[in-house]
Structures are given as C-alpha cells and as structure tokens.
Short mmCIF file of C-alpha atoms in Angstrom, two decimals:
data_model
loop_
_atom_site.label_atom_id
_atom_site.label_comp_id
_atom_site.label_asym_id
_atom_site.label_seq_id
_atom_site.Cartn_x
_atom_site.Cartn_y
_atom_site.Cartn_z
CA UNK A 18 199.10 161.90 124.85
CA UNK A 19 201.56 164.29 123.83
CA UNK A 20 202.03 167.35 121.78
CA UNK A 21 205.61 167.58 119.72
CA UNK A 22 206.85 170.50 117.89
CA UNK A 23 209.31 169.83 115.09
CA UNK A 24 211.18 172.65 113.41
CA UNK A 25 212.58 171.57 110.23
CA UNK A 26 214.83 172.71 107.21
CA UNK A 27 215.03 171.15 103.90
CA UNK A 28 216.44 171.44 100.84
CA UNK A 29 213.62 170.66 98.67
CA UNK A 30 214.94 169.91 94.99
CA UNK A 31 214.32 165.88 95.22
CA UNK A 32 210.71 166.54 96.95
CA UNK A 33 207.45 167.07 95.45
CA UNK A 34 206.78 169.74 98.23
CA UNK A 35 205.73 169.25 101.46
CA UNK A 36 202.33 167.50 102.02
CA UNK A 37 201.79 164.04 100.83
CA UNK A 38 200.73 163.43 97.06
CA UNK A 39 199.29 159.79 95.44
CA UNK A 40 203.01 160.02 93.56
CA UNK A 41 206.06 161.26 94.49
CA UNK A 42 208.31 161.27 97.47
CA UNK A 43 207.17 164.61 99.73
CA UNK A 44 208.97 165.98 103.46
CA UNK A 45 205.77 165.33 105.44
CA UNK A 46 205.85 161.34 103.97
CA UNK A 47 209.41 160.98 104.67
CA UNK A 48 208.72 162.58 108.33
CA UNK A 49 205.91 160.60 108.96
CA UNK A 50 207.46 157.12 108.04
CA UNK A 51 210.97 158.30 110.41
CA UNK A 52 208.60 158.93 112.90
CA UNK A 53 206.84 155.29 112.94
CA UNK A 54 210.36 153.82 112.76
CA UNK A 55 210.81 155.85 116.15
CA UNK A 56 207.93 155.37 117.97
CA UNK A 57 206.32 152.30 116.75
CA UNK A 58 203.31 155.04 115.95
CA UNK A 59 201.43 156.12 112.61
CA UNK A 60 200.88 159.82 113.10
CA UNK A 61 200.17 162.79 110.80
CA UNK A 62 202.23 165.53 111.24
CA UNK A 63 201.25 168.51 110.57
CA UNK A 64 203.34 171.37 108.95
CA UNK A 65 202.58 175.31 109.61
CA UNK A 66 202.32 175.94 105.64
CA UNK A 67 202.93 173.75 102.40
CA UNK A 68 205.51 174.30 99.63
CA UNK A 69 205.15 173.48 96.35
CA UNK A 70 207.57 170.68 94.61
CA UNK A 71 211.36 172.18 94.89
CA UNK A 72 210.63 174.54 97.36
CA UNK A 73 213.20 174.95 100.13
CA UNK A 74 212.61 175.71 103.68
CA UNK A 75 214.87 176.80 106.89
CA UNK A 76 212.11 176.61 109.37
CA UNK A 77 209.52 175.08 108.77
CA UNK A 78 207.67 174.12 111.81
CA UNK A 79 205.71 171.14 112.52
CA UNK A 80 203.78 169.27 115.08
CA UNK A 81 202.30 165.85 116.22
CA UNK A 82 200.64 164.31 118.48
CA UNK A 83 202.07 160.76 120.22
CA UNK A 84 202.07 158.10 123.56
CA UNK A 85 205.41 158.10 123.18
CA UNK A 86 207.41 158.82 126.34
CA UNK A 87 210.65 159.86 124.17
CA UNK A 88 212.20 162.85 125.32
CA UNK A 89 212.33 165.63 122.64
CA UNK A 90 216.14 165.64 122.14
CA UNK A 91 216.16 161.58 121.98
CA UNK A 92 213.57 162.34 118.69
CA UNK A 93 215.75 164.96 117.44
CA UNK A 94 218.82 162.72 117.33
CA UNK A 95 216.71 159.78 115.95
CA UNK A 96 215.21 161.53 113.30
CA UNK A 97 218.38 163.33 111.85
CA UNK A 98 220.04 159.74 112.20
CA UNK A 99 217.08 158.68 109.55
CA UNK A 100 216.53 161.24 107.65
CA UNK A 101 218.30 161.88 104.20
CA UNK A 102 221.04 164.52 104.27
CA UNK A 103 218.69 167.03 102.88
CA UNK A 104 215.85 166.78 105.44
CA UNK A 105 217.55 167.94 109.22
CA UNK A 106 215.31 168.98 112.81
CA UNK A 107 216.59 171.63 113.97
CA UNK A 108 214.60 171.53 117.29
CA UNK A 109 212.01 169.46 119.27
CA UNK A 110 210.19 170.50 122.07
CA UNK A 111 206.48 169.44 123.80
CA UNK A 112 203.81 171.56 123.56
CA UNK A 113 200.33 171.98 124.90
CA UNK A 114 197.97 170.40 123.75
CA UNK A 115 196.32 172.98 122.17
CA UNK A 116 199.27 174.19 119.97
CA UNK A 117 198.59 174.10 116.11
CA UNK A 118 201.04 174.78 113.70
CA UNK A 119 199.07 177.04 110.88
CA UNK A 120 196.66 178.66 113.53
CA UNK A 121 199.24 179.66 115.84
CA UNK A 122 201.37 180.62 113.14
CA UNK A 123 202.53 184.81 113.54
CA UNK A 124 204.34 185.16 110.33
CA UNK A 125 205.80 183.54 107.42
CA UNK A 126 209.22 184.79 106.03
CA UNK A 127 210.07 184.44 102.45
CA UNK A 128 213.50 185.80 100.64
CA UNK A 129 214.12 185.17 97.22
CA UNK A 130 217.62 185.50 95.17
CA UNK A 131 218.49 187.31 92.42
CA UNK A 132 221.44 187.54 90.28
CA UNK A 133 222.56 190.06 87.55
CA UNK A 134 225.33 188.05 86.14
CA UNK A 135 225.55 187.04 82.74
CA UNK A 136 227.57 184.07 83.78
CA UNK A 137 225.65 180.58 85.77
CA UNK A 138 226.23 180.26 89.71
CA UNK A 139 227.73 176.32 89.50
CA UNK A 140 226.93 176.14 93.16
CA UNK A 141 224.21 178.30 93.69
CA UNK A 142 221.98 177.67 90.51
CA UNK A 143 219.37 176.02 92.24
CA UNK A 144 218.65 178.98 94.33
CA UNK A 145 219.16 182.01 92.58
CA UNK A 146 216.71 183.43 89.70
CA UNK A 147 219.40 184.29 86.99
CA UNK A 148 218.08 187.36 85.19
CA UNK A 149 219.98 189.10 82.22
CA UNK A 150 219.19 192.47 82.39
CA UNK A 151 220.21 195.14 84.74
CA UNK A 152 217.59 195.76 86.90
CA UNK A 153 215.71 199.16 88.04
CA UNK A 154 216.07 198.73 92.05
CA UNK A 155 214.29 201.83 93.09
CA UNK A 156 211.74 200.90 90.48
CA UNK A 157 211.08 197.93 92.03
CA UNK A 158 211.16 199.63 95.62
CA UNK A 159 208.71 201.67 94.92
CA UNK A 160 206.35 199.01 93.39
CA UNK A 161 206.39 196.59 96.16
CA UNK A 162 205.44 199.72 98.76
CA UNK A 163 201.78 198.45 97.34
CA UNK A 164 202.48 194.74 98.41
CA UNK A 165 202.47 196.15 102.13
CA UNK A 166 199.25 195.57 103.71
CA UNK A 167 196.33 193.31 103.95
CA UNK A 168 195.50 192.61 100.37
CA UNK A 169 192.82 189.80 98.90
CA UNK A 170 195.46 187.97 96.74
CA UNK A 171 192.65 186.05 94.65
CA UNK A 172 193.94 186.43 91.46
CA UNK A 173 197.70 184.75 92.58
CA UNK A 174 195.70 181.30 93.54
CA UNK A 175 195.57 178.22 91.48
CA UNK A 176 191.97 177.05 89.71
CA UNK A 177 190.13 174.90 92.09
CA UNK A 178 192.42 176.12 95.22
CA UNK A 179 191.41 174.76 98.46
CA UNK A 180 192.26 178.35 100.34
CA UNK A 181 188.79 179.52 102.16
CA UNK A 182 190.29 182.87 102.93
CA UNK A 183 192.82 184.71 100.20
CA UNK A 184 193.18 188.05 102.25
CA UNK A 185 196.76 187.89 103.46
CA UNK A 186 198.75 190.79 105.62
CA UNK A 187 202.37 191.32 103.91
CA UNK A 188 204.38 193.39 106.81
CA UNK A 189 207.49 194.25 104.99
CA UNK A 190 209.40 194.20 101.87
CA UNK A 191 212.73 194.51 101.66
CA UNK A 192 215.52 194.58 98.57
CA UNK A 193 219.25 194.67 99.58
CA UNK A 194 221.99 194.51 96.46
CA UNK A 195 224.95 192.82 97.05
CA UNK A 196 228.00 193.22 95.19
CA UNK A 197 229.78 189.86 94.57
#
C-alpha cells in the first residue's frame, strides 16, 4: 500500500465545489473516477480543505492511498490526459504513510480581486468582485489589522455546519492596488 500526494489547480466555475454531493458534478468525483480509470482501483481521495460550488483553486493538495505500482509522474501524465481542461496536477509524489492532507496542513492562502472600474472585465469577470464605488484603502487596512490572530469565527459558519472547532489563526492580511 501506498501513500500519493496530488497537488491540484482548478478552475471551478462548472463544479459544485470540491467534495462529492448526491447532484452535481464536483473535483474530488471527477478525480476519483480518473483515478479508477488509472489504476483499476476505487479510492477516496482526500483533499486538504473543501470549496464551495465555483470556487477556484491553484493548489489544492490531495492524497490517496493505492496497490498500485505506478510511478508518480506516470499518474501525473495519466490524469492530466483525462481530466477536463479545467482540472490539471500539478505534482505527484509518495508519501508516508502517515501523511494527511487537512492535519498536516500549515496554512491556507486565500487572495481575492477587486476592481474599481465602472466598466465589466470580458475576460476576467469570473474572478474579480466588480465594485462601483471608490474605495477607502487605508480604511480597510486598518480594519483587517483585527482579522490578524486566532479568532473563534462562529458567527461566519453555515446553520448545521459540520466544523467541531471554529477558532482559526489568520497570519497576515495584505491589500496591494494596482493601477491598470
């Protein structure tokens, strides 16, 4: 028995997230089946965190266990020859045994997009929060220096959320403007 690390990037407009739903086509499902065409195997993979439907990701990292005596870079080539344009690995590797994907998890990196312009991005529209008025950068600097820290984010979780432990350490917080 092996342990494989996936690391994975997506772009997740089509997807209804990550983890596999009932309905709906999700990354992990479309991973999962790639993966049985490969090695003749039904595993589960599973991913370091979950994303919600559209959500995008750039490295999301994944593991699974398998008999399989493919090397990492013969799964790597396999999968990107099955899966759609959208869904790429980025890199295989083995792993011990022991490796877990949430618990050995350090961080988790999120950026988010922002435009000022009163005109629509024709390219970029699906990634970029469009917002009309001129916003108050230092403002907003000088708000998020409360984000920083380990915080009990409770009151940002759905009803009925499965999450045992809402305290969450946010390192940094950055804001950058870019002109054009």
């Amino acid at each position: 028995m092996r342990k494989i690390k996936l690391v994975i990037e997506y772009e997740g407009t089509a997807y209804n997230g990550w983890q596999i739903q009932k309905q709906g086509t999700t990354i992990q499902g479309i991973i999962e089946k790639n993966i049985l065409k490969i090695t003749g195997e039904r595993i589960r993979l599973t991913g370091a965190s979950r994303t919600d439907s559209g959500v995008h990701a750039l490295g999301q990292v994944a593991a699974f266990t398998t008999d399989s005596n493919l090397l990492p870079d013969t799964i790597k080539r396999a999968l990107n020859a099955l899966l759609p344009v959208d869904i790429r690995v980025l890199d295989v590797c083995e792993m011990d045994m022991t490796f877990h994907p949430r618990k050995n998890a350090l961080k988790k990196i999120y950026f988010y997009l922002i435009t000022n312009r009163t005109d629509s991005l024709a390219f970029l529209y699906r990634y970029i929060w469009s917002v009309k008025h001129l916003l108050d950068l230092n403002a907003m600097t000088r708000a998020l220096r409360f984000v920083v820290g380990r915080h009990d984010f409770s009151s940002f979780m759905g009803t009925g959320s499965g999450i045992k432990n809402p305290v969450r350490e946010v390192f940094s917080v950055n804001i950058e403007r870019r002109e054009k």
